[in-house]
Tab-separated table of C-alpha atoms in Angstrom:
chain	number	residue	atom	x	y	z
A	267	UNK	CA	20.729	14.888	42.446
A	268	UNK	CA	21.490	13.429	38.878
A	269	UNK	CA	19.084	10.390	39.845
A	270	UNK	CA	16.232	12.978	40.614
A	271	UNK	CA	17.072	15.127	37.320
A	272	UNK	CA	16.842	12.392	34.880
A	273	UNK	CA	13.460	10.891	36.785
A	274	UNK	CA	12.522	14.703	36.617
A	275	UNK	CA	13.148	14.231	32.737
A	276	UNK	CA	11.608	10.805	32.303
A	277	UNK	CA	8.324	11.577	33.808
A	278	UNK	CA	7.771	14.726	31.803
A	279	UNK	CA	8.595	12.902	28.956
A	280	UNK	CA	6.324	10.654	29.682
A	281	UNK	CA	3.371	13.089	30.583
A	282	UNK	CA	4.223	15.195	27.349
A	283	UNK	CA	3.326	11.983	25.168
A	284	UNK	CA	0.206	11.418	26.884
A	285	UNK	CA	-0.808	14.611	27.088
A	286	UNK	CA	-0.358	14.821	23.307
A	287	UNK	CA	-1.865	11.881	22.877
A	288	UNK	CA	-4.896	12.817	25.276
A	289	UNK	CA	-5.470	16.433	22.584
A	290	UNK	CA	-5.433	14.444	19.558
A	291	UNK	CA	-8.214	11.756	20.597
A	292	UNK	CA	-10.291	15.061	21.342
A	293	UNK	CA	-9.644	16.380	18.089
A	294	UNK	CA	-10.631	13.145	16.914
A	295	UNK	CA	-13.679	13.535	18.808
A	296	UNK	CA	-14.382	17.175	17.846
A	297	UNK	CA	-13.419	16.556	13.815
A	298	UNK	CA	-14.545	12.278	12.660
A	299	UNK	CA	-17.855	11.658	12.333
A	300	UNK	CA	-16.542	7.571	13.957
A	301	UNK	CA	-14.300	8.870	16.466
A	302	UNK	CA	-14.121	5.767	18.768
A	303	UNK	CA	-13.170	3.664	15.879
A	304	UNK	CA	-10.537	5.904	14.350
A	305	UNK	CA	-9.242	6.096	18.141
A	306	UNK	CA	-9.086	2.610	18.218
A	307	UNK	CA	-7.533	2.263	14.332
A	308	UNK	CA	-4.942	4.439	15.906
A	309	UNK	CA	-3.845	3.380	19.252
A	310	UNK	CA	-5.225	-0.839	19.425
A	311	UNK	CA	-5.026	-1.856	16.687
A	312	UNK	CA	-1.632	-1.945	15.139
A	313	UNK	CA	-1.124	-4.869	17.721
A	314	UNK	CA	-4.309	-6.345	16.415
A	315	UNK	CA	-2.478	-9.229	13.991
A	316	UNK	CA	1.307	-9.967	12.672
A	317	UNK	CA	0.967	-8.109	9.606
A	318	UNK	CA	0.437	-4.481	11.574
A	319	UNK	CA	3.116	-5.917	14.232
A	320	UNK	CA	5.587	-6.296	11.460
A	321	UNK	CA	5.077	-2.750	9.730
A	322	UNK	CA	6.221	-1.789	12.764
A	323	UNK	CA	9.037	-3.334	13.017
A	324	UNK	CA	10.068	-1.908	9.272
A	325	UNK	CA	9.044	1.507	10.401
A	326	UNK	CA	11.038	1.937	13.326
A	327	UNK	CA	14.258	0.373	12.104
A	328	UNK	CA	15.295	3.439	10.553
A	329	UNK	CA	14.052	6.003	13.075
A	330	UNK	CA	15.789	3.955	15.301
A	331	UNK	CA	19.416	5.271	13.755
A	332	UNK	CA	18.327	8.446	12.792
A	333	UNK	CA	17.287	9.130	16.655
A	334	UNK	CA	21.147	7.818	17.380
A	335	UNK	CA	22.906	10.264	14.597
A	336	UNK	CA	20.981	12.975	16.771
A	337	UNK	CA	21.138	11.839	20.110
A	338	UNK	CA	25.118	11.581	19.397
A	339	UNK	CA	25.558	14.607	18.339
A	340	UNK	CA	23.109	16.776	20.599
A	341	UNK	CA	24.941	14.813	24.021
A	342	UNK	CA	28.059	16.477	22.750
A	343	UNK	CA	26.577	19.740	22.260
A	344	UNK	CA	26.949	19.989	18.215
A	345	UNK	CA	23.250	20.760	16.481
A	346	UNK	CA	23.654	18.456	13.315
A	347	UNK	CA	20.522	19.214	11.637
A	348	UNK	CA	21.828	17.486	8.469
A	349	UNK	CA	20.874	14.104	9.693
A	350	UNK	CA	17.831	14.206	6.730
A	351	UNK	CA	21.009	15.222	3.785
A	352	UNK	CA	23.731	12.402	5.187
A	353	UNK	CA	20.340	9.965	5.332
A	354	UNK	CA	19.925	10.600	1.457
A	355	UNK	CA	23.793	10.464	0.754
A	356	UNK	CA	23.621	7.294	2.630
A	357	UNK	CA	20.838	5.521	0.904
A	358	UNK	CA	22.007	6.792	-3.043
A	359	UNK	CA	25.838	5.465	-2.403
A	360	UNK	CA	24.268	2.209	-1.102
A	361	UNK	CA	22.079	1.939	-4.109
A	362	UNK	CA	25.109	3.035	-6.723
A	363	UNK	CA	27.453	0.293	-4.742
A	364	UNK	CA	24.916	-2.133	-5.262
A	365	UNK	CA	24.004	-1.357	-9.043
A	366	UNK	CA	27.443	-1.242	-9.898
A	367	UNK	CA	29.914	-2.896	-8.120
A	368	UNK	CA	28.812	-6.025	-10.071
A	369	UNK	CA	31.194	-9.303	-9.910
A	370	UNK	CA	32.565	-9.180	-5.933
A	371	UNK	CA	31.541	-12.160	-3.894
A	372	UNK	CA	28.243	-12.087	-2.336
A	373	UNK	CA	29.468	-10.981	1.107
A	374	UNK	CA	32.165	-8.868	0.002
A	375	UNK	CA	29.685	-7.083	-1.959
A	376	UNK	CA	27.333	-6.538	0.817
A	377	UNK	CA	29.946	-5.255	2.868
A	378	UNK	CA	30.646	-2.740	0.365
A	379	UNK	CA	27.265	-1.356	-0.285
A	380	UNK	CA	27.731	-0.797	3.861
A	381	UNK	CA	30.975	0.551	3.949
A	382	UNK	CA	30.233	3.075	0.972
A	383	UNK	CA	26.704	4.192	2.604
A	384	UNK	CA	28.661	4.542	6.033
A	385	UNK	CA	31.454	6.391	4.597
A	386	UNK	CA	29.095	8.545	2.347
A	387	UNK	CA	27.122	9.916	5.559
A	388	UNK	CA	30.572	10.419	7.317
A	389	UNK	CA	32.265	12.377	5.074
A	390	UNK	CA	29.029	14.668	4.285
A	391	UNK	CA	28.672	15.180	7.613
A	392	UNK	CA	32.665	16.144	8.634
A	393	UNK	CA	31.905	18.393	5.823
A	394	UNK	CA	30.046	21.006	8.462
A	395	UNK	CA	32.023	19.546	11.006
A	396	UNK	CA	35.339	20.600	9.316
A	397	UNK	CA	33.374	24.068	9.162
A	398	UNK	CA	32.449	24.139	12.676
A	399	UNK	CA	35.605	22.977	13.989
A	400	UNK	CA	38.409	25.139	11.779
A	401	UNK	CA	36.344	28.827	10.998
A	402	UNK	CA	33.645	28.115	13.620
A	403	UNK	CA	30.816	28.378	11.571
A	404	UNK	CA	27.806	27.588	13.120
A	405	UNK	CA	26.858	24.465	12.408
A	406	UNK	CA	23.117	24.661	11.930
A	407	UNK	CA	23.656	26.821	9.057
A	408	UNK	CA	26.182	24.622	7.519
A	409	UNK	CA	23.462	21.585	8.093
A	410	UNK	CA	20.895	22.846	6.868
A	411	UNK	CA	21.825	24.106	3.711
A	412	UNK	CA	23.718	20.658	3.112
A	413	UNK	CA	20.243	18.717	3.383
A	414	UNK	CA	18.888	21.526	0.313
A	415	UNK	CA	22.436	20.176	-1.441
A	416	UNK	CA	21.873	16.529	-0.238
A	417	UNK	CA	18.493	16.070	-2.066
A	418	UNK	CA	18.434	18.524	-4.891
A	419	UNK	CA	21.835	16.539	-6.326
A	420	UNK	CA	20.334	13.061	-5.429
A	421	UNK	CA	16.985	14.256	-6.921
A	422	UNK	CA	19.223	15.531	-9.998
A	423	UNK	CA	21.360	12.425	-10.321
A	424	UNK	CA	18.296	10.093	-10.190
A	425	UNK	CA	16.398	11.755	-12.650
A	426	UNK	CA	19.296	11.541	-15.300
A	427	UNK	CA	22.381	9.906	-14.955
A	428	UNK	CA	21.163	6.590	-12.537
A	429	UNK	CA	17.290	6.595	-13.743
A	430	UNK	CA	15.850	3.144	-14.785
A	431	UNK	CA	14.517	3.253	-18.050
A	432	UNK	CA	11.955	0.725	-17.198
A	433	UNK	CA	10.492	2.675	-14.392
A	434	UNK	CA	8.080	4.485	-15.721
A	435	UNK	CA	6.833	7.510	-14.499
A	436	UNK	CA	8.310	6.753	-11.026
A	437	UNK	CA	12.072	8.169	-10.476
A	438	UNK	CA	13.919	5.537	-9.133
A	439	UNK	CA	17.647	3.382	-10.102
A	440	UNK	CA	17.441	0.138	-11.198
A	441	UNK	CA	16.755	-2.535	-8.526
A	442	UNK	CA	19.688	-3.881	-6.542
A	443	UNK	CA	20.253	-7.648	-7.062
A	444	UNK	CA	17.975	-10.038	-5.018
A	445	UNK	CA	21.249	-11.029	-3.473
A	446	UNK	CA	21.479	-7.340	-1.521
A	447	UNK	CA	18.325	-7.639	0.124
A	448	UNK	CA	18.107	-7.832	4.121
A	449	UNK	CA	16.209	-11.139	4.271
A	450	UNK	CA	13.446	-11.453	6.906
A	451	UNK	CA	13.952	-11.969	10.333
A	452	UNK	CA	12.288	-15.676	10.178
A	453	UNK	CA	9.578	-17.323	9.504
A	454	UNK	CA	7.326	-15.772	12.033
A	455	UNK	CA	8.761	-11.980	12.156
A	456	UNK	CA	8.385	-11.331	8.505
A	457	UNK	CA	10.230	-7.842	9.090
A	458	UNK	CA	13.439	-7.965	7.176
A	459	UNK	CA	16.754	-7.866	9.262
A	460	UNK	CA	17.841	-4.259	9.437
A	461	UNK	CA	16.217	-3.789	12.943
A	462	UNK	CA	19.097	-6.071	14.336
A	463	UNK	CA	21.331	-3.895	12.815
A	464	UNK	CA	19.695	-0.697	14.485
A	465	UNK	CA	19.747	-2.998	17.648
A	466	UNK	CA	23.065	-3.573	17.687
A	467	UNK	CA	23.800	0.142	17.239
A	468	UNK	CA	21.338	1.154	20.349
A	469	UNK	CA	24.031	-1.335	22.491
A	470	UNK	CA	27.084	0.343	20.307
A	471	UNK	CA	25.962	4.104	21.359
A	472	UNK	CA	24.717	2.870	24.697
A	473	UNK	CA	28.729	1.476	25.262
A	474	UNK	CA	30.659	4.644	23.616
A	475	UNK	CA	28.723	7.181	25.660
A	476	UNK	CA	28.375	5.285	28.899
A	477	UNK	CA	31.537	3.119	28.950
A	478	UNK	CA	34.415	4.692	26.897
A	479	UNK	CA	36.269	7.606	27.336
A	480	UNK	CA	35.818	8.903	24.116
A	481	UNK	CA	32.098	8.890	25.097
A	482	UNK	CA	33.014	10.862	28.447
A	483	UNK	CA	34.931	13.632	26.503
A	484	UNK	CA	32.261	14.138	23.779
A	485	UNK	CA	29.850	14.308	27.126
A	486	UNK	CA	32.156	16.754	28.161
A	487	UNK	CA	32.576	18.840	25.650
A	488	UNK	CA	28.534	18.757	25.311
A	489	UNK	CA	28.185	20.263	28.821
A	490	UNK	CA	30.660	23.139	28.442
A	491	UNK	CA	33.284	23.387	26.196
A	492	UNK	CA	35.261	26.134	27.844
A	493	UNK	CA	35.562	23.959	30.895
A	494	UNK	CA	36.532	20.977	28.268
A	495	UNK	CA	38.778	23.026	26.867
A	496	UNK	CA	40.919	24.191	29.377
A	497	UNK	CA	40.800	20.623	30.662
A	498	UNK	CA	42.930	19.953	27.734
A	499	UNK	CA	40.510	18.275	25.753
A	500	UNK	CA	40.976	19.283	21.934
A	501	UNK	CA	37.372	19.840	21.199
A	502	UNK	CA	38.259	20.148	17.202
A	503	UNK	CA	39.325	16.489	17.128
A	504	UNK	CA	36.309	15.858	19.146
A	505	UNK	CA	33.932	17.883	17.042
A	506	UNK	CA	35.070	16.232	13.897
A	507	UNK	CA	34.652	12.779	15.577
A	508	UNK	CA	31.104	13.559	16.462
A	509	UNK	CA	30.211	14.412	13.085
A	510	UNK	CA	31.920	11.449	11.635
A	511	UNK	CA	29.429	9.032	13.986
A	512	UNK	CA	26.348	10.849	13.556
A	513	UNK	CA	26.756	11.344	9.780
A	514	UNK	CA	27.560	7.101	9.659
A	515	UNK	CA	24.942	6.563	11.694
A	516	UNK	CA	22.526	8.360	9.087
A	517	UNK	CA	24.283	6.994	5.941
A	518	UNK	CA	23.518	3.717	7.530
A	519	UNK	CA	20.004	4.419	7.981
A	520	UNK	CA	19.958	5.538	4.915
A	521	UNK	CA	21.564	1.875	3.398
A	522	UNK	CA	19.182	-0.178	5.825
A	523	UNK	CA	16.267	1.374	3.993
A	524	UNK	CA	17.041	1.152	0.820
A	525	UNK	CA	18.029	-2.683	0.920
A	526	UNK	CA	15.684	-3.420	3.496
A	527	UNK	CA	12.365	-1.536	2.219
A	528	UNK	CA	12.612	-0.399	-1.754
A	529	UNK	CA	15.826	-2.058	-3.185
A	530	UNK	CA	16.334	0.677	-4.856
A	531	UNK	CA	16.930	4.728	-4.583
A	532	UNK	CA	13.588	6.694	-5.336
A	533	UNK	CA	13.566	10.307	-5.848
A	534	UNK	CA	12.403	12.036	-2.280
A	535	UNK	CA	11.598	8.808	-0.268
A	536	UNK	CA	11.986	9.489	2.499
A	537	UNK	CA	11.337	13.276	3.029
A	538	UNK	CA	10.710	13.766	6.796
A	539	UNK	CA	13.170	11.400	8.004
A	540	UNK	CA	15.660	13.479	9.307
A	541	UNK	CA	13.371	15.510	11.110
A	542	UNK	CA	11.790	12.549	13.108
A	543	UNK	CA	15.766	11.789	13.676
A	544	UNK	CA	15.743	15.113	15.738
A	545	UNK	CA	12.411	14.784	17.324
A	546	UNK	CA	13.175	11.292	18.608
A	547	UNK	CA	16.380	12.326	20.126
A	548	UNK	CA	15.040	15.737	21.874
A	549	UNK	CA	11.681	12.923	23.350
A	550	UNK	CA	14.426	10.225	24.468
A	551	UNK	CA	16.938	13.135	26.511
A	552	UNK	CA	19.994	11.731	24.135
A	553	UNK	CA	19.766	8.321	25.847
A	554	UNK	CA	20.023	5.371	23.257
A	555	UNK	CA	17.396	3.008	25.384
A	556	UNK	CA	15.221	5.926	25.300
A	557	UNK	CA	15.598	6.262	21.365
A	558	UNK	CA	14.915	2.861	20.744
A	559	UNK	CA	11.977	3.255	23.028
A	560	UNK	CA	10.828	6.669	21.599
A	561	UNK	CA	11.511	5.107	18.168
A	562	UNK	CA	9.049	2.210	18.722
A	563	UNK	CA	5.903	5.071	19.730
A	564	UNK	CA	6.689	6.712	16.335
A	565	UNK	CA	6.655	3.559	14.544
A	566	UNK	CA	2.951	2.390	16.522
A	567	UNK	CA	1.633	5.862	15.614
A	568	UNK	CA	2.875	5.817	11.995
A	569	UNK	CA	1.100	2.435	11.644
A	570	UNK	CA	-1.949	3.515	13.667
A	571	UNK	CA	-2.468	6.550	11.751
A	572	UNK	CA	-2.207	4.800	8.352
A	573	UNK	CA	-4.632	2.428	9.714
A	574	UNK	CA	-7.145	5.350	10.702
A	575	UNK	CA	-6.644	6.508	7.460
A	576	UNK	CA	-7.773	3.360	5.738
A	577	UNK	CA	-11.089	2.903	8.042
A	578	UNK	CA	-12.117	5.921	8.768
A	579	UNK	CA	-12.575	9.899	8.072
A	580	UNK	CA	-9.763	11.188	9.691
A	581	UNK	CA	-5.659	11.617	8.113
A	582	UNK	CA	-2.578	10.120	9.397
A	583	UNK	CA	-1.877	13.649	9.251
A	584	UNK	CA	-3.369	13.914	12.658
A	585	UNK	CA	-0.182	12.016	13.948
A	586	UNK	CA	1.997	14.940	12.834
A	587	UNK	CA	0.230	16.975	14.791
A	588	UNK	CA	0.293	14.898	17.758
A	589	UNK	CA	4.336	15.086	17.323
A	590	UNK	CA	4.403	19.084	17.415
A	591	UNK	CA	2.137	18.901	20.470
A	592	UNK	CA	5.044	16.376	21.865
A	593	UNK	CA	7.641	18.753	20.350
A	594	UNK	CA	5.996	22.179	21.784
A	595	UNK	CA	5.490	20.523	25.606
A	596	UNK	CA	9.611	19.149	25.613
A	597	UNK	CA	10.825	22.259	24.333
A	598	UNK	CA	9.013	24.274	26.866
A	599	UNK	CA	10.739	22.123	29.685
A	600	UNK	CA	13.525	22.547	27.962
A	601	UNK	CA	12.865	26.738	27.860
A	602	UNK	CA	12.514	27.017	31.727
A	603	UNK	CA	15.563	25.929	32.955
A	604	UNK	CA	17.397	28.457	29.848
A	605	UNK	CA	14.929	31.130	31.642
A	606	UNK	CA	15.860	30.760	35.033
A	607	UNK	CA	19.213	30.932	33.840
A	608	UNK	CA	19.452	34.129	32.467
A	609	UNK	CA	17.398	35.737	34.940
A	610	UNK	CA	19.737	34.459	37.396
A	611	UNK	CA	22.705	35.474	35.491
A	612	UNK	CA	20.807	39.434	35.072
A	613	UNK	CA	20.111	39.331	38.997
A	614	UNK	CA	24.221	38.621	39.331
A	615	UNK	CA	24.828	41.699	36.978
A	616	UNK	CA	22.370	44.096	38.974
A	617	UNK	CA	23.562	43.053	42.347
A	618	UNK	CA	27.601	43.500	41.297
C-alpha cells in the first residue's frame, strides 16, 4: 500500500511537470513571433555545449539545499517558510567571517566562514522554533515575518556599516580573499565545488530520515503529533531540532553562494530563493533524491529561459509561470485527499 502511494505520488509528479511544461510551449506558440526556436532555447539547448552544462551546475547547487531545509522540515510536519531569511543570514555571516576574520590559517579560516554561516541559519531559525515549540505560535507567522527582518537588516547593514567604498553604485561588502573561493570542480566541469557539498548533504538527509532514529521520530511527529506524543516522544526537543537542520541547511546555502558565485554579500541577491526552496520540496514529496532531481529541472529551466531570453522575443519570466502551473496541479493533489477527509470526518458526525 505505501509502494502504490508513493508511485501514486511519483507519477503525478511527473505528469504535473509535463503538463506544465506542455501549457507553456503553447503560450509560447500563442505569444513569440519564433516560437519553435524559443522552445528549443528553452528545453535543448542548455545541453547544447559545456558552458550552458556548467550554469547548470552553479544554478542548482543552491536550490539543491534550499529544497533540503524544506523537505526537512515539511517531513516533520513544521511549515518553515523562513528558509529565504536563514538563506540571507547565512550568506552575510559567511561574507563578515570571511572579510574579517583575517590572519587564521587558510583551512581554519574556511572552516569558519562555514561554521558561522551554519550556525547563523540555525540559530535564526530555532528562533521561530523556540516560538513554536514553548507558546505554540504558529510557525508560519513567526517565518514569515523573520524573512521581512532577515533582509531589511542585511539590506540595512550592507548599505552602511559593511558597504565597499569601491563599489560603486552596486551595494555589496568587500570581496572575500581569493583564498575563500570554492575552486572549480576540474578542468573539464568548470562549475566551482559547492555542488559536492549539496551532494553530500542529499546522502546526509537521505541517511537521517531513512536510517536514524532521530529521522524516524521527526517522521513521526510529521504524521501526527498527538499519536507522537503520547508515544512519549517530546515533540519540543524534536521541533527545535528540526529547525536547527533546516535553518543550517539554508545558512549553508546561503555560504555556498556567496563563496561559490559572487565572493561577496550583495544587497537582495538572491530574492526568490527561498521560495524555490519550498516549491522544490512540495515537487520532490520531501524525498532528498527527489530534491536533487527536482533541483536539477529548475536549474535546466532557469538556464533555458535565460537562453530564450537572449535569442528570442519571449522572457525567462515565462519559466515562473511554468512553476505556478507545477505549483497549482501538486497542490490540487495535495487538496483531494484533505477533501475526502473532512467529508469523511462530517459523514462520521451526521451518522453518530
Amino acid at each position: 500500500m505505501k509502494q502504490k502511494l508513493k508511485n501514486t505520488n511519483l507519477l503525478s509528479t511527473v505528469l504535473s511537470i509535463v503538463i506544465a511544461v506542455l501549457l507553456g510551449c503553447l503560450l509560447i506558440l500563442l505569444v513569440s513571433d519564433e516560437p519553435f526556436l524559443a522552445i528549443k532555447s528553452l528545453l535543448v539547448l542548455p545541453l547544447s555545449n559545456a558552458f550552458y552544462m556548467n550554469n547548470i551546475i552553479d544554478k542548482v547547487t543552491p536550490l539543491i539545499l534550499v529544497g533540503l531545509s524544506a523537505s526537512v522540515a515539511f517531513k516533520t510536519g513544521i511549515f518553515n517558510m523562513g528558509v529565504q531569511g536563514q538563506f540571507y543570514i547565512g550568506a552575510f555571516v559567511a561574507a563578515i567571517a570571511g572579510n574579517y576574520l583575517i590572519g587564521l590559517p587558510t583551512g581554519l579560516h574556511i572552516a569558519a566562514v562555514f561554521l558561522t554561516a551554519v550556525g547563523g541559519g540555525v540559530l535564526y531559525a530555532t528562533a521561530a522554533g523556540a516560538l513554536k515549540a514553548y507558546f505554540n505560535i504558529n510557525e508560519v507567522v513567526t517565518t514569515l515575518m523573520l524573512n521581512y527582518i532577515a533582509t531589511l537588516v542585511t539590506s540595512g547593514m550592507t548599505n552602511s556599516y559593511f558597504r565597499d567604498p569601491d563599489s560603486g553604485g552596486v551595494i555589496r561588502m568587500h570581496y572575500i580573499p581569493e583564498y575563500l573561493e570554492l575552486k572549480e570542480i576540474s578542468t573539464k566541469v568548470t562549475a566551482h565545488s559547492g555542488f559536492l557539498i549539496a551532494l553530500v548533504m542529499v546522502g546526509f538527509v537521505y541517511f537521517l530520515m531513512k536510517h536514524s532514529v532521530l529521522g524516524y521520530r521527526m517522521e513521526t511527529v510529521g504524521k501526527n503529533r498527538v499519536f507522537a506524543q503520547y508515544g512519549g516522544l517530546n515533540i519540543k526537543r524534536i521541533t527545535l531540532i528540526c529547525f536547527a537542520i533546516s535553518g543550517g541547511l539554508s545558512g549553508l546555502a546561503g555560504s555556498v553562494e556567496v563563496l561559490g558565485m559572487h565572493r561577496s554579500f550583495f544587497d537582495n541577491f538572491a530574492s526568490g530563493m527561498g521560495g524555490d526552496g519550498l516549491i522544490i520540496a512540495l515537487l520532490a514529496s520531501n524525498h532528498p533524491l527527489g530534491v536533487l532531481l527536482i533541483s536539477f529541472f529548475f536549474a535546466y529551466l532557469k538556464v533555458g529561459g535565460q537562453i530564450m531570453q537572449q535569442n528570442t522575443d519571449v522572457s525567462r519570466e515565462l519559466v515562473l509561470i511554468i512553476q505556478v502551473i507545477m505549483i497549482m496541479l501538486i497542490s490540487s493533489r495535495m487538496l483531494t485527499p484533505y477533501l475526502n477527509k473532512r467529508k469523511f470526518a462530517k459523514e462520521v458526525k451526521k451518522s453518530g
